[in-house]
Coordinates of N, CA, C and O in Angstrom, one line a residue:
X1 N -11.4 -15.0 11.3 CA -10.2 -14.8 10.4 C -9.6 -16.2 10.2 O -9.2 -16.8 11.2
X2 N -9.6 -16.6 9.3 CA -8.9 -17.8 9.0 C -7.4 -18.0 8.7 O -6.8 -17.0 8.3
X3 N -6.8 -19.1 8.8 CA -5.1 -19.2 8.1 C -4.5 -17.8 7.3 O -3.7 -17.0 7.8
X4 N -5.1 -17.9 6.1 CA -4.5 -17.3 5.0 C -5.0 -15.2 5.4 O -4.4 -14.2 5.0
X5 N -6.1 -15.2 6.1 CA -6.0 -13.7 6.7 C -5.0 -13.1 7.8 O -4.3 -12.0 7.9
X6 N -5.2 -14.5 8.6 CA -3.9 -14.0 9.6 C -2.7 -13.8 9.1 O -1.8 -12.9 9.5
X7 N -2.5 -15.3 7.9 CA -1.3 -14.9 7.7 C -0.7 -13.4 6.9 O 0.4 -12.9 6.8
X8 N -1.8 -13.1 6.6 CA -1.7 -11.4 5.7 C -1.4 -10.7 6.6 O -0.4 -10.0 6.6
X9 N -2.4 -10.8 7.5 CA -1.9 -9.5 8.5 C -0.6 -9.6 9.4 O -0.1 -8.6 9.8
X10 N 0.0 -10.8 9.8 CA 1.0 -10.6 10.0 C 2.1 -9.9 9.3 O 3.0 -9.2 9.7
X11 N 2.0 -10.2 8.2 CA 2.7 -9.4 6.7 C 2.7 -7.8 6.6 O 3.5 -7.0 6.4
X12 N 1.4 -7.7 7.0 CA 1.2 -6.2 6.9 C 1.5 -5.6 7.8 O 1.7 -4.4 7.6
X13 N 1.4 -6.3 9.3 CA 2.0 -6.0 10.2 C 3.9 -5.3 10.4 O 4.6 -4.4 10.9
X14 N 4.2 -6.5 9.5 CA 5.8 -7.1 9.5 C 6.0 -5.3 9.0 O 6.5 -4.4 9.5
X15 N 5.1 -5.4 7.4 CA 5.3 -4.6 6.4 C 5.5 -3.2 7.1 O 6.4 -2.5 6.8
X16 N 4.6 -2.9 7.9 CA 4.5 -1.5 8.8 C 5.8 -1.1 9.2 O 6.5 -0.1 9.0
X17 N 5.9 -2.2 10.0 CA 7.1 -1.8 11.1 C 8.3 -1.7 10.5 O 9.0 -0.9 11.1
X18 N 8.9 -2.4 9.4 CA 9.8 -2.0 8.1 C 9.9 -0.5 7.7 O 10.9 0.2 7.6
X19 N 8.3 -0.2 7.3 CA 8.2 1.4 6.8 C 8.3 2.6 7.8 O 8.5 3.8 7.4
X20 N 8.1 2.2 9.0 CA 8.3 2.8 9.7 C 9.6 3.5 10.3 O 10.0 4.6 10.7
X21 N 10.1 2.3 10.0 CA 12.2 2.1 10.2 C 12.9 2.9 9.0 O 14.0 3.3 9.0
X22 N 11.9 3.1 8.0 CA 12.8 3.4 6.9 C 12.0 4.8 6.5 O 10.9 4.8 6.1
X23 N 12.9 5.9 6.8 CA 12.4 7.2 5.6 C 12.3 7.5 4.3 O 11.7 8.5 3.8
X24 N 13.0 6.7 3.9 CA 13.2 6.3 2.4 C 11.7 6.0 1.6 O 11.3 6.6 0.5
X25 N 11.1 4.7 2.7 CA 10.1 4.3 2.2 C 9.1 4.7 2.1 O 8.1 4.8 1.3
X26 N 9.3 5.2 3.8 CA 8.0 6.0 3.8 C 7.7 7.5 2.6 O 6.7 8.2 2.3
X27 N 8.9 7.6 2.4 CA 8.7 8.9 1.6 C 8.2 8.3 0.3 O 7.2 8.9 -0.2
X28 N 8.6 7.2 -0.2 CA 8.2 6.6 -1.3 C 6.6 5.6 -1.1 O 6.2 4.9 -2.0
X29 N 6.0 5.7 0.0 CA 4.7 5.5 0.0 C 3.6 6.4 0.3 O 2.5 6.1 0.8
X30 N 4.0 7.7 0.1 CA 3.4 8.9 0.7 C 2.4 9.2 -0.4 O 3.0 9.4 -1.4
X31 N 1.2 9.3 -0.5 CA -0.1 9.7 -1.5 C 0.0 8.3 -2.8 O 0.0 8.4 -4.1
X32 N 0.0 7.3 -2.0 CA 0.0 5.9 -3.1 C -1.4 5.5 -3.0 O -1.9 6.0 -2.0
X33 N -2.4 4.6 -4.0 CA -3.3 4.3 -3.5 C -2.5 2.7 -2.8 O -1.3 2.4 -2.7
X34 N -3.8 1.8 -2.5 CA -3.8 0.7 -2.1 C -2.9 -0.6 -2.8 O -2.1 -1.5 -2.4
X35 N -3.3 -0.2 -4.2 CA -2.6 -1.5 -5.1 C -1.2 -0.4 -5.4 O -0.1 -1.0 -5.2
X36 N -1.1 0.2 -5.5 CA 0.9 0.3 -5.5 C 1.6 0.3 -4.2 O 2.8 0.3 -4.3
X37 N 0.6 0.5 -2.5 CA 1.2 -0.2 -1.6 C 1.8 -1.5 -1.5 O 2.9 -1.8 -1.1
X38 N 0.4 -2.4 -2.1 CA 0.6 -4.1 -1.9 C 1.8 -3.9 -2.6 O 2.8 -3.9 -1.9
X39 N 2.1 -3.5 -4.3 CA 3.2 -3.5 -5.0 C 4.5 -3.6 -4.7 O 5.2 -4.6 -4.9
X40 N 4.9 -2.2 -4.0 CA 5.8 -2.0 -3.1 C 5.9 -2.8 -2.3 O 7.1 -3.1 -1.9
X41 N 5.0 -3.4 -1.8 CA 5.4 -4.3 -0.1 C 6.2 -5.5 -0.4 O 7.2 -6.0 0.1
X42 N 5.0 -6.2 -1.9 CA 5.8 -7.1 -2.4 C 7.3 -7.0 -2.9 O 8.0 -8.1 -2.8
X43 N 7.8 -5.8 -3.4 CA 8.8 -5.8 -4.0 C 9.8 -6.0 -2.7 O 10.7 -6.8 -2.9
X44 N 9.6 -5.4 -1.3 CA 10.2 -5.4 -0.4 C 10.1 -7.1 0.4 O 10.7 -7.4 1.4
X45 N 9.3 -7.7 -0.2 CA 9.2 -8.9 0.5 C 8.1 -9.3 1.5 O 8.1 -10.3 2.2
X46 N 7.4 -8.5 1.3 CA 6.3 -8.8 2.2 C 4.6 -8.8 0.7 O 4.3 -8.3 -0.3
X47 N 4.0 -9.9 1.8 CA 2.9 -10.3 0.8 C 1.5 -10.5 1.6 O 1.1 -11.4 2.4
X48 N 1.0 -9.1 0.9 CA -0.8 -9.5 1.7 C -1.4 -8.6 0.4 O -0.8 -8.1 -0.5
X49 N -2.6 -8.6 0.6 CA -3.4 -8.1 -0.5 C -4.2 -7.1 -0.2 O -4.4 -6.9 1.0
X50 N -5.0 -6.1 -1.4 CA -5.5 -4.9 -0.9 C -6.3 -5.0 0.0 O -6.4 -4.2 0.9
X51 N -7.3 -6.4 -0.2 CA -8.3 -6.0 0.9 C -7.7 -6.2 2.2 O -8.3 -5.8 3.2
X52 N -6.4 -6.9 2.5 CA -6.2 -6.7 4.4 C -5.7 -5.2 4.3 O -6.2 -4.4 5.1
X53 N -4.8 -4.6 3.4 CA -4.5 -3.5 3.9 C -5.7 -2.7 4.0 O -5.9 -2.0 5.1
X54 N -6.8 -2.6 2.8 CA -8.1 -1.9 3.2 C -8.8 -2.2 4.4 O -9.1 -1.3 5.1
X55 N -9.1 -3.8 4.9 CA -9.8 -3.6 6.1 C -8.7 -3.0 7.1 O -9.3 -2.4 8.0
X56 N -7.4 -2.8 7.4 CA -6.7 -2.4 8.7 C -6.9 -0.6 8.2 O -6.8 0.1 9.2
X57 N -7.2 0.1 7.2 CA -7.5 1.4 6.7 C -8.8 1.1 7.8 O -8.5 1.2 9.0
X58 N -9.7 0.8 7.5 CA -10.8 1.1 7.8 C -11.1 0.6 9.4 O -11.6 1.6 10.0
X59 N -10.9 -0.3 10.2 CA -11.0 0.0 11.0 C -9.9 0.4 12.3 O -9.9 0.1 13.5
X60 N -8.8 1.3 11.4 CA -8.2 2.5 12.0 C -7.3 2.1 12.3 O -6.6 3.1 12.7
X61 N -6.1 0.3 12.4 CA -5.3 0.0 12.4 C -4.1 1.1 11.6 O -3.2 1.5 12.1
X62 N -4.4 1.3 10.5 CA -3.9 2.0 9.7 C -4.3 3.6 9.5 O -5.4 3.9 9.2
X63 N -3.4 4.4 9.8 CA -4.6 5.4 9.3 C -3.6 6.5 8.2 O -2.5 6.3 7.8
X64 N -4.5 7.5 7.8 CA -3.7 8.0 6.8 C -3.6 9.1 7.3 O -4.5 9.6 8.1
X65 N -2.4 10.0 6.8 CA -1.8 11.1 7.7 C -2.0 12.4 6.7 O -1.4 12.5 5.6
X66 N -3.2 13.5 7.4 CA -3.8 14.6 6.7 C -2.8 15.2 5.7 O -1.7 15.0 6.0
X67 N -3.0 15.9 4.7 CA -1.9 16.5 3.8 C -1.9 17.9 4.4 O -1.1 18.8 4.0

């Protein structure tokens, strides 16, 4: 992982723990795909791009919660 990955995932990290804090958000990121996550995250201030949030989807950092 280099500079500019880590520095994503710390973002996305940051980004988590924000949405986690907030019901609001989370309610407002519930059945989004990937690119209106980043969207959102950005709008909130945080900046990483689809593929880190795709690779933390994929190997289970992230996971998605059954409907």
């Amino acid at each position: 992982m280099d500079s500019n990955e880590a520095a994503e995932q710390e973002q996305l990290e940051s980004f988590l723990a924000h949405a986690a804090a907030s019901g609001a958000l989370r309610a407002r990121l519930g059945g989004l795909d990937a690119y209106q996550v980043v969207a959102i995250a950005a709008e909130e201030g945080f900046h990483f791009g689809v593929t880190t949030l795709h690779r933390a989807v994929c190997t289970g950092y992230v996971m998605r919660r059954p409907r």
